[in-house]
Amino acid sequence: MVYILEVISGPLDGKTWEFEEEIVIGRDSDAAGACITLDRYISRKHALLRGVDDEVLLTDLSSRNGTKVKGGRAVAGETKIALGEHFVVGRTQLRVIKH
């Protein structure tokens, strides 16, 4: 299955990345498949997304500013999010949808 990671709001609004199994979100293009260099609140390797059927597992990679899901709840460990559910990395809001 192919997933699309999409920026909903932030410096790269509308930017998308495709992934099949997993993708790292971060500021360092050598370490992250989804590189968001314009958000200074995003760590070099900030978060990991893994696609599993119709769910996505989101893990914060010990980032300085954390990763948040709906209601502003901080991600601790591996957290299930639904397709289309918004989450925040740094000051950038993202979502994952199916291709």
PDB file of N, CA and C in Angstrom:
ATOM      1  N   MET A   1       0.846  -1.187   0.000  1.00  0.00           N
ATOM      2  CA  MET A   1       0.000   0.000   0.000  1.00  0.00           C
ATOM      3  C   MET A   1       0.884   1.240   0.000  1.00  0.00           C
ATOM      4  N   VAL A   2       0.483   2.238  -0.748  1.00  0.00           N
ATOM      5  CA  VAL A   2       1.236   3.485  -0.810  1.00  0.00           C
ATOM      6  C   VAL A   2       0.492   4.538   0.003  1.00  0.00           C
ATOM      7  N   TYR A   3       1.242   5.213   0.857  1.00  0.00           N
ATOM      8  CA  TYR A   3       0.704   6.282   1.696  1.00  0.00           C
ATOM      9  C   TYR A   3       1.263   7.610   1.219  1.00  0.00           C
ATOM     10  N   ILE A   4       0.540   8.682   1.522  1.00  0.00           N
ATOM     11  CA  ILE A   4       1.010  10.037   1.226  1.00  0.00           C
ATOM     12  C   ILE A   4       1.029  10.829   2.525  1.00  0.00           C
ATOM     13  N   LEU A   5       2.192  11.383   2.845  1.00  0.00           N
ATOM     14  CA  LEU A   5       2.344  12.302   3.965  1.00  0.00           C
ATOM     15  C   LEU A   5       2.182  13.696   3.394  1.00  0.00           C
ATOM     16  N   GLU A   6       1.262  14.470   3.960  1.00  0.00           N
ATOM     17  CA  GLU A   6       0.931  15.789   3.408  1.00  0.00           C
ATOM     18  C   GLU A   6       1.021  16.863   4.483  1.00  0.00           C
ATOM     19  N   VAL A   7       1.641  17.990   4.136  1.00  0.00           N
ATOM     20  CA  VAL A   7       1.691  19.152   5.027  1.00  0.00           C
ATOM     21  C   VAL A   7       0.366  19.890   4.904  1.00  0.00           C
ATOM     22  N   ILE A   8      -0.341  20.033   6.032  1.00  0.00           N
ATOM     23  CA  ILE A   8      -1.634  20.716   6.066  1.00  0.00           C
ATOM     24  C   ILE A   8      -1.447  22.211   6.338  1.00  0.00           C
ATOM     25  N   SER A   9      -0.515  22.534   7.236  1.00  0.00           N
ATOM     26  CA  SER A   9      -0.192  23.941   7.480  1.00  0.00           C
ATOM     27  C   SER A   9       1.229  24.024   7.999  1.00  0.00           C
ATOM     28  N   GLY A  10       1.896  25.073   7.604  1.00  0.00           N
ATOM     29  CA  GLY A  10       3.291  25.262   7.968  1.00  0.00           C
ATOM     30  C   GLY A  10       4.049  25.816   6.779  1.00  0.00           C
ATOM     31  N   PRO A  11       5.371  25.911   6.901  1.00  0.00           N
ATOM     32  CA  PRO A  11       6.165  26.538   5.847  1.00  0.00           C
ATOM     33  C   PRO A  11       6.088  25.828   4.496  1.00  0.00           C
ATOM     34  N   LEU A  12       5.815  24.542   4.476  1.00  0.00           N
ATOM     35  CA  LEU A  12       5.743  23.794   3.214  1.00  0.00           C
ATOM     36  C   LEU A  12       4.313  23.361   2.908  1.00  0.00           C
ATOM     37  N   ASP A  13       3.340  24.190   3.233  1.00  0.00           N
ATOM     38  CA  ASP A  13       1.920  23.868   3.046  1.00  0.00           C
ATOM     39  C   ASP A  13       1.666  23.280   1.661  1.00  0.00           C
ATOM     40  N   GLY A  14       1.048  22.088   1.631  1.00  0.00           N
ATOM     41  CA  GLY A  14       0.723  21.432   0.376  1.00  0.00           C
ATOM     42  C   GLY A  14       1.768  20.430  -0.101  1.00  0.00           C
ATOM     43  N   LYS A  15       2.960  20.454   0.485  1.00  0.00           N
ATOM     44  CA  LYS A  15       4.032  19.522   0.098  1.00  0.00           C
ATOM     45  C   LYS A  15       3.631  18.096   0.479  1.00  0.00           C
ATOM     46  N   THR A  16       3.972  17.114  -0.366  1.00  0.00           N
ATOM     47  CA  THR A  16       3.657  15.718  -0.090  1.00  0.00           C
ATOM     48  C   THR A  16       4.876  14.835  -0.311  1.00  0.00           C
ATOM     49  N   TRP A  17       4.883  13.692   0.374  1.00  0.00           N
ATOM     50  CA  TRP A  17       5.884  12.655   0.194  1.00  0.00           C
ATOM     51  C   TRP A  17       5.148  11.327   0.154  1.00  0.00           C
ATOM     52  N   GLU A  18       5.539  10.442  -0.747  1.00  0.00           N
ATOM     53  CA  GLU A  18       4.961   9.103  -0.794  1.00  0.00           C
ATOM     54  C   GLU A  18       5.868   8.145  -0.032  1.00  0.00           C
ATOM     55  N   PHE A  19       5.241   7.146   0.641  1.00  0.00           N
ATOM     56  CA  PHE A  19       6.020   6.088   1.273  1.00  0.00           C
ATOM     57  C   PHE A  19       5.189   4.822   1.309  1.00  0.00           C
ATOM     58  N   GLU A  20       5.869   3.687   1.354  1.00  0.00           N
ATOM     59  CA  GLU A  20       5.172   2.405   1.378  1.00  0.00           C
ATOM     60  C   GLU A  20       5.147   1.800   2.771  1.00  0.00           C
ATOM     61  N   GLU A  21       6.277   1.740   3.440  1.00  0.00           N
ATOM     62  CA  GLU A  21       6.333   1.100   4.754  1.00  0.00           C
ATOM     63  C   GLU A  21       6.576   2.086   5.878  1.00  0.00           C
ATOM     64  N   GLU A  22       7.602   2.922   5.711  1.00  0.00           N
ATOM     65  CA  GLU A  22       7.894   3.902   6.756  1.00  0.00           C
ATOM     66  C   GLU A  22       8.624   5.096   6.180  1.00  0.00           C
ATOM     67  N   ILE A  23       8.570   6.188   6.950  1.00  0.00           N
ATOM     68  CA  ILE A  23       9.261   7.414   6.561  1.00  0.00           C
ATOM     69  C   ILE A  23       9.636   8.181   7.822  1.00  0.00           C
ATOM     70  N   VAL A  24      10.828   8.769   7.807  1.00  0.00           N
ATOM     71  CA  VAL A  24      11.287   9.617   8.911  1.00  0.00           C
ATOM     72  C   VAL A  24      11.015  11.068   8.532  1.00  0.00           C
ATOM     73  N   ILE A  25      10.503  11.822   9.495  1.00  0.00           N
ATOM     74  CA  ILE A  25      10.265  13.265   9.330  1.00  0.00           C
ATOM     75  C   ILE A  25      11.372  13.981  10.093  1.00  0.00           C
ATOM     76  N   GLY A  26      12.004  14.953   9.462  1.00  0.00           N
ATOM     77  CA  GLY A  26      13.062  15.702  10.138  1.00  0.00           C
ATOM     78  C   GLY A  26      13.585  16.842   9.303  1.00  0.00           C
ATOM     79  N   ARG A  27      14.649  17.483   9.806  1.00  0.00           N
ATOM     80  CA  ARG A  27      15.254  18.637   9.127  1.00  0.00           C
ATOM     81  C   ARG A  27      16.454  18.266   8.277  1.00  0.00           C
ATOM     82  N   ASP A  28      17.020  17.080   8.495  1.00  0.00           N
ATOM     83  CA  ASP A  28      18.245  16.663   7.827  1.00  0.00           C
ATOM     84  C   ASP A  28      17.915  15.763   6.639  1.00  0.00           C
ATOM     85  N   SER A  29      18.225  16.220   5.438  1.00  0.00           N
ATOM     86  CA  SER A  29      17.873  15.452   4.236  1.00  0.00           C
ATOM     87  C   SER A  29      18.597  14.109   4.163  1.00  0.00           C
ATOM     88  N   ASP A  30      19.722  13.967   4.849  1.00  0.00           N
ATOM     89  CA  ASP A  30      20.428  12.685   4.872  1.00  0.00           C
ATOM     90  C   ASP A  30      19.760  11.687   5.814  1.00  0.00           C
ATOM     91  N   ALA A  31      19.010  12.172   6.791  1.00  0.00           N
ATOM     92  CA  ALA A  31      18.402  11.301   7.794  1.00  0.00           C
ATOM     93  C   ALA A  31      16.889  11.147   7.637  1.00  0.00           C
ATOM     94  N   ALA A  32      16.260  12.058   6.884  1.00  0.00           N
ATOM     95  CA  ALA A  32      14.801  12.087   6.814  1.00  0.00           C
ATOM     96  C   ALA A  32      14.308  11.990   5.374  1.00  0.00           C
ATOM     97  N   GLY A  33      13.333  11.102   5.157  1.00  0.00           N
ATOM     98  CA  GLY A  33      12.695  11.005   3.847  1.00  0.00           C
ATOM     99  C   GLY A  33      11.754  12.164   3.592  1.00  0.00           C
ATOM    100  N   ALA A  34      11.179  12.690   4.680  1.00  0.00           N
ATOM    101  CA  ALA A  34      10.324  13.877   4.614  1.00  0.00           C
ATOM    102  C   ALA A  34      11.088  15.007   5.299  1.00  0.00           C
ATOM    103  N   CYS A  35      11.800  15.765   4.510  1.00  0.00           N
ATOM    104  CA  CYS A  35      12.685  16.802   5.046  1.00  0.00           C
ATOM    105  C   CYS A  35      11.963  18.151   5.065  1.00  0.00           C
ATOM    106  N   ILE A  36      11.864  18.716   6.275  1.00  0.00           N
ATOM    107  CA  ILE A  36      11.194  20.016   6.445  1.00  0.00           C
ATOM    108  C   ILE A  36      12.205  20.957   7.105  1.00  0.00           C
ATOM    109  N   THR A  37      13.046  21.577   6.275  1.00  0.00           N
ATOM    110  CA  THR A  37      14.135  22.405   6.804  1.00  0.00           C
ATOM    111  C   THR A  37      13.671  23.786   7.269  1.00  0.00           C
ATOM    112  N   LEU A  38      12.523  24.240   6.798  1.00  0.00           N
ATOM    113  CA  LEU A  38      12.083  25.604   7.103  1.00  0.00           C
ATOM    114  C   LEU A  38      11.430  25.756   8.472  1.00  0.00           C
ATOM    115  N   ASP A  39      11.151  24.655   9.168  1.00  0.00           N
ATOM    116  CA  ASP A  39      10.552  24.719  10.508  1.00  0.00           C
ATOM    117  C   ASP A  39      11.662  24.463  11.520  1.00  0.00           C
ATOM    118  N   ARG A  40      12.133  25.525  12.176  1.00  0.00           N
ATOM    119  CA  ARG A  40      13.273  25.392  13.091  1.00  0.00           C
ATOM    120  C   ARG A  40      12.939  24.629  14.372  1.00  0.00           C
ATOM    121  N   TYR A  41      11.664  24.301  14.584  1.00  0.00           N
ATOM    122  CA  TYR A  41      11.247  23.542  15.761  1.00  0.00           C
ATOM    123  C   TYR A  41      11.259  22.033  15.501  1.00  0.00           C
ATOM    124  N   ILE A  42      11.639  21.639  14.291  1.00  0.00           N
ATOM    125  CA  ILE A  42      11.736  20.225  13.942  1.00  0.00           C
ATOM    126  C   ILE A  42      13.180  19.783  14.131  1.00  0.00           C
ATOM    127  N   SER A  43      13.353  18.633  14.775  1.00  0.00           N
ATOM    128  CA  SER A  43      14.686  18.072  15.015  1.00  0.00           C
ATOM    129  C   SER A  43      15.234  17.417  13.752  1.00  0.00           C
ATOM    130  N   ARG A  44      16.517  17.126  13.777  1.00  0.00           N
ATOM    131  CA  ARG A  44      17.188  16.478  12.644  1.00  0.00           C
ATOM    132  C   ARG A  44      16.471  15.199  12.246  1.00  0.00           C
ATOM    133  N   LYS A  45      16.194  14.337  13.208  1.00  0.00           N
ATOM    134  CA  LYS A  45      15.352  13.149  13.025  1.00  0.00           C
ATOM    135  C   LYS A  45      14.253  13.274  14.070  1.00  0.00           C
ATOM    136  N   HIS A  46      13.085  13.711  13.674  1.00  0.00           N
ATOM    137  CA  HIS A  46      12.039  14.107  14.617  1.00  0.00           C
ATOM    138  C   HIS A  46      11.037  12.987  14.921  1.00  0.00           C
ATOM    139  N   ALA A  47      10.478  12.379  13.879  1.00  0.00           N
ATOM    140  CA  ALA A  47       9.419  11.382  14.080  1.00  0.00           C
ATOM    141  C   ALA A  47       9.476  10.315  12.991  1.00  0.00           C
ATOM    142  N   LEU A  48       8.900   9.161  13.310  1.00  0.00           N
ATOM    143  CA  LEU A  48       8.842   8.043  12.376  1.00  0.00           C
ATOM    144  C   LEU A  48       7.391   7.659  12.154  1.00  0.00           C
ATOM    145  N   LEU A  49       7.010   7.461  10.895  1.00  0.00           N
ATOM    146  CA  LEU A  49       5.685   6.964  10.531  1.00  0.00           C
ATOM    147  C   LEU A  49       5.844   5.581   9.916  1.00  0.00           C
ATOM    148  N   ARG A  50       5.004   4.640  10.368  1.00  0.00           N
ATOM    149  CA  ARG A  50       4.975   3.304   9.771  1.00  0.00           C
ATOM    150  C   ARG A  50       3.547   2.983   9.379  1.00  0.00           C
ATOM    151  N   GLY A  51       3.348   2.610   8.129  1.00  0.00           N
ATOM    152  CA  GLY A  51       2.021   2.263   7.645  1.00  0.00           C
ATOM    153  C   GLY A  51       1.726   0.795   7.887  1.00  0.00           C
ATOM    154  N   VAL A  52       0.565   0.524   8.491  1.00  0.00           N
ATOM    155  CA  VAL A  52       0.125  -0.845   8.761  1.00  0.00           C
ATOM    156  C   VAL A  52      -1.347  -0.934   8.388  1.00  0.00           C
ATOM    157  N   ASP A  53      -1.634  -1.453   7.186  1.00  0.00           N
ATOM    158  CA  ASP A  53      -3.001  -1.551   6.676  1.00  0.00           C
ATOM    159  C   ASP A  53      -3.668  -0.183   6.654  1.00  0.00           C
ATOM    160  N   ASP A  54      -4.795  -0.025   7.352  1.00  0.00           N
ATOM    161  CA  ASP A  54      -5.507   1.260   7.354  1.00  0.00           C
ATOM    162  C   ASP A  54      -5.148   2.138   8.547  1.00  0.00           C
ATOM    163  N   GLU A  55      -4.077   1.787   9.227  1.00  0.00           N
ATOM    164  CA  GLU A  55      -3.626   2.587  10.363  1.00  0.00           C
ATOM    165  C   GLU A  55      -2.188   3.007  10.139  1.00  0.00           C
ATOM    166  N   VAL A  56      -1.799   4.025  10.863  1.00  0.00           N
ATOM    167  CA  VAL A  56      -0.433   4.510  10.814  1.00  0.00           C
ATOM    168  C   VAL A  56       0.078   4.582  12.237  1.00  0.00           C
ATOM    169  N   LEU A  57       1.310   4.128  12.433  1.00  0.00           N
ATOM    170  CA  LEU A  57       1.944   4.196  13.745  1.00  0.00           C
ATOM    171  C   LEU A  57       2.932   5.353  13.725  1.00  0.00           C
ATOM    172  N   LEU A  58       2.783   6.256  14.693  1.00  0.00           N
ATOM    173  CA  LEU A  58       3.598   7.468  14.794  1.00  0.00           C
ATOM    174  C   LEU A  58       4.463   7.373  16.041  1.00  0.00           C
ATOM    175  N   THR A  59       5.762   7.578  15.875  1.00  0.00           N
ATOM    176  CA  THR A  59       6.703   7.518  16.992  1.00  0.00           C
ATOM    177  C   THR A  59       7.548   8.782  17.000  1.00  0.00           C
ATOM    178  N   ASP A  60       7.640   9.434  18.154  1.00  0.00           N
ATOM    179  CA  ASP A  60       8.540  10.569  18.309  1.00  0.00           C
ATOM    180  C   ASP A  60       9.943  10.014  18.537  1.00  0.00           C
ATOM    181  N   LEU A  61      10.928  10.536  17.848  1.00  0.00           N
ATOM    182  CA  LEU A  61      12.300  10.029  17.934  1.00  0.00           C
ATOM    183  C   LEU A  61      13.140  10.871  18.891  1.00  0.00           C
ATOM    184  N   SER A  62      12.627  11.043  20.111  1.00  0.00           N
ATOM    185  CA  SER A  62      13.314  11.819  21.159  1.00  0.00           C
ATOM    186  C   SER A  62      13.628  13.238  20.685  1.00  0.00           C
ATOM    187  N   SER A  63      12.679  13.842  19.979  1.00  0.00           N
ATOM    188  CA  SER A  63      12.861  15.208  19.483  1.00  0.00           C
ATOM    189  C   SER A  63      12.826  16.209  20.627  1.00  0.00           C
ATOM    190  N   ARG A  64      13.402  17.359  20.400  1.00  0.00           N
ATOM    191  CA  ARG A  64      13.441  18.396  21.437  1.00  0.00           C
ATOM    192  C   ARG A  64      12.050  18.977  21.719  1.00  0.00           C
ATOM    193  N   ASN A  65      11.242  19.189  20.669  1.00  0.00           N
ATOM    194  CA  ASN A  65       9.940  19.843  20.835  1.00  0.00           C
ATOM    195  C   ASN A  65       8.749  18.897  20.794  1.00  0.00           C
ATOM    196  N   GLY A  66       8.986  17.611  20.631  1.00  0.00           N
ATOM    197  CA  GLY A  66       7.917  16.629  20.691  1.00  0.00           C
ATOM    198  C   GLY A  66       7.041  16.584  19.451  1.00  0.00           C
ATOM    199  N   THR A  67       6.157  15.594  19.466  1.00  0.00           N
ATOM    200  CA  THR A  67       5.181  15.365  18.406  1.00  0.00           C
ATOM    201  C   THR A  67       3.828  15.289  19.079  1.00  0.00           C
ATOM    202  N   LYS A  68       2.824  15.939  18.500  1.00  0.00           N
ATOM    203  CA  LYS A  68       1.507  15.995  19.144  1.00  0.00           C
ATOM    204  C   LYS A  68       0.418  15.492  18.208  1.00  0.00           C
ATOM    205  N   VAL A  69      -0.574  14.837  18.803  1.00  0.00           N
ATOM    206  CA  VAL A  69      -1.747  14.383  18.056  1.00  0.00           C
ATOM    207  C   VAL A  69      -2.947  15.182  18.527  1.00  0.00           C
ATOM    208  N   LYS A  70      -4.157  14.802  18.060  1.00  0.00           N
ATOM    209  CA  LYS A  70      -5.351  15.607  18.349  1.00  0.00           C
ATOM    210  C   LYS A  70      -5.481  15.938  19.835  1.00  0.00           C
ATOM    211  N   GLY A  71      -5.956  17.125  20.080  1.00  0.00           N
ATOM    212  CA  GLY A  71      -6.105  17.609  21.448  1.00  0.00           C
ATOM    213  C   GLY A  71      -4.790  18.072  22.050  1.00  0.00           C
ATOM    214  N   GLY A  72      -3.715  18.125  21.254  1.00  0.00           N
ATOM    215  CA  GLY A  72      -2.427  18.576  21.762  1.00  0.00           C
ATOM    216  C   GLY A  72      -1.706  17.545  22.616  1.00  0.00           C
ATOM    217  N   ARG A  73      -2.182  16.288  22.568  1.00  0.00           N
ATOM    218  CA  ARG A  73      -1.585  15.215  23.372  1.00  0.00           C
ATOM    219  C   ARG A  73      -0.227  14.830  22.793  1.00  0.00           C
ATOM    220  N   ALA A  74       0.787  14.799  23.652  1.00  0.00           N
ATOM    221  CA  ALA A  74       2.137  14.442  23.228  1.00  0.00           C
ATOM    222  C   ALA A  74       2.221  12.951  22.917  1.00  0.00           C
ATOM    223  N   VAL A  75       2.946  12.620  21.872  1.00  0.00           N
ATOM    224  CA  VAL A  75       3.160  11.229  21.487  1.00  0.00           C
ATOM    225  C   VAL A  75       4.237  10.655  22.391  1.00  0.00           C
ATOM    226  N   ALA A  76       3.891   9.548  23.060  1.00  0.00           N
ATOM    227  CA  ALA A  76       4.847   8.836  23.906  1.00  0.00           C
ATOM    228  C   ALA A  76       4.891   7.398  23.407  1.00  0.00           C
ATOM    229  N   GLY A  77       6.039   6.989  22.914  1.00  0.00           N
ATOM    230  CA  GLY A  77       6.134   5.651  22.338  1.00  0.00           C
ATOM    231  C   GLY A  77       5.440   5.612  20.988  1.00  0.00           C
ATOM    232  N   GLU A  78       5.086   4.415  20.557  1.00  0.00           N
ATOM    233  CA  GLU A  78       4.412   4.240  19.273  1.00  0.00           C
ATOM    234  C   GLU A  78       2.913   4.477  19.469  1.00  0.00           C
ATOM    235  N   THR A  79       2.337   5.407  18.703  1.00  0.00           N
ATOM    236  CA  THR A  79       0.939   5.800  18.848  1.00  0.00           C
ATOM    237  C   THR A  79       0.198   5.572  17.539  1.00  0.00           C
ATOM    238  N   LYS A  80      -0.953   4.903  17.603  1.00  0.00           N
ATOM    239  CA  LYS A  80      -1.774   4.697  16.410  1.00  0.00           C
ATOM    240  C   LYS A  80      -2.518   5.974  16.066  1.00  0.00           C
ATOM    241  N   ILE A  81      -2.489   6.321  14.785  1.00  0.00           N
ATOM    242  CA  ILE A  81      -3.309   7.426  14.298  1.00  0.00           C
ATOM    243  C   ILE A  81      -4.081   6.916  13.083  1.00  0.00           C
ATOM    244  N   ALA A  82      -5.266   7.434  12.897  1.00  0.00           N
ATOM    245  CA  ALA A  82      -6.097   7.034  11.761  1.00  0.00           C
ATOM    246  C   ALA A  82      -5.639   7.763  10.503  1.00  0.00           C
ATOM    247  N   LEU A  83      -5.901   7.162   9.359  1.00  0.00           N
ATOM    248  CA  LEU A  83      -5.627   7.852   8.099  1.00  0.00           C
ATOM    249  C   LEU A  83      -6.410   9.156   8.082  1.00  0.00           C
ATOM    250  N   GLY A  84      -5.767  10.236   7.695  1.00  0.00           N
ATOM    251  CA  GLY A  84      -6.408  11.544   7.636  1.00  0.00           C
ATOM    252  C   GLY A  84      -6.330  12.345   8.924  1.00  0.00           C
ATOM    253  N   GLU A  85      -5.957  11.693  10.033  1.00  0.00           N
ATOM    254  CA  GLU A  85      -5.868  12.396  11.328  1.00  0.00           C
ATOM    255  C   GLU A  85      -4.674  13.348  11.318  1.00  0.00           C
ATOM    256  N   HIS A  86      -4.889  14.563  11.779  1.00  0.00           N
ATOM    257  CA  HIS A  86      -3.827  15.561  11.813  1.00  0.00           C
ATOM    258  C   HIS A  86      -2.916  15.333  13.010  1.00  0.00           C
ATOM    259  N   PHE A  87      -1.628  15.623  12.822  1.00  0.00           N
ATOM    260  CA  PHE A  87      -0.667  15.608  13.922  1.00  0.00           C
ATOM    261  C   PHE A  87       0.333  16.726  13.684  1.00  0.00           C
ATOM    262  N   VAL A  88       1.064  17.105  14.738  1.00  0.00           N
ATOM    263  CA  VAL A  88       1.955  18.260  14.657  1.00  0.00           C
ATOM    264  C   VAL A  88       3.388  17.845  14.995  1.00  0.00           C
ATOM    265  N   VAL A  89       4.299  18.237  14.110  1.00  0.00           N
ATOM    266  CA  VAL A  89       5.726  18.038  14.294  1.00  0.00           C
ATOM    267  C   VAL A  89       6.341  19.427  14.236  1.00  0.00           C
ATOM    268  N   GLY A  90       7.005  19.844  15.314  1.00  0.00           N
ATOM    269  CA  GLY A  90       7.487  21.228  15.390  1.00  0.00           C
ATOM    270  C   GLY A  90       6.284  22.153  15.373  1.00  0.00           C
ATOM    271  N   ARG A  91       6.215  23.010  14.359  1.00  0.00           N
ATOM    272  CA  ARG A  91       5.040  23.883  14.180  1.00  0.00           C
ATOM    273  C   ARG A  91       4.328  23.564  12.868  1.00  0.00           C
ATOM    274  N   THR A  92       4.590  22.374  12.336  1.00  0.00           N
ATOM    275  CA  THR A  92       4.014  21.958  11.064  1.00  0.00           C
ATOM    276  C   THR A  92       2.943  20.905  11.300  1.00  0.00           C
ATOM    277  N   GLN A  93       1.760  21.127  10.728  1.00  0.00           N
ATOM    278  CA  GLN A  93       0.657  20.172  10.852  1.00  0.00           C
ATOM    279  C   GLN A  93       0.639  19.279   9.613  1.00  0.00           C
ATOM    280  N   LEU A  94       0.530  17.957   9.867  1.00  0.00           N
ATOM    281  CA  LEU A  94       0.593  16.976   8.802  1.00  0.00           C
ATOM    282  C   LEU A  94      -0.540  15.971   8.921  1.00  0.00           C
ATOM    283  N   ARG A  95      -0.705  15.159   7.860  1.00  0.00           N
ATOM    284  CA  ARG A  95      -1.631  14.036   7.906  1.00  0.00           C
ATOM    285  C   ARG A  95      -1.135  12.982   6.920  1.00  0.00           C
ATOM    286  N   VAL A  96      -1.612  11.752   7.109  1.00  0.00           N
ATOM    287  CA  VAL A  96      -1.284  10.661   6.199  1.00  0.00           C
ATOM    288  C   VAL A  96      -2.574  10.171   5.566  1.00  0.00           C
ATOM    289  N   ILE A  97      -2.548  10.016   4.241  1.00  0.00           N
ATOM    290  CA  ILE A  97      -3.691   9.478   3.516  1.00  0.00           C
ATOM    291  C   ILE A  97      -3.198   8.341   2.620  1.00  0.00           C
ATOM    292  N   LYS A  98      -4.125   7.550   2.111  1.00  0.00           N
ATOM    293  CA  LYS A  98      -3.772   6.493   1.161  1.00  0.00           C
ATOM    294  C   LYS A  98      -3.675   7.085  -0.226  1.00  0.00           C
ATOM    295  N   HIS A  99      -2.782   6.540  -1.026  1.00  0.00           N
ATOM    296  CA  HIS A  99      -2.609   6.983  -2.412  1.00  0.00           C
ATOM    297  C   HIS A  99      -3.749   6.445  -3.250  1.00  0.00           C
TER     298      HIS A  99
END
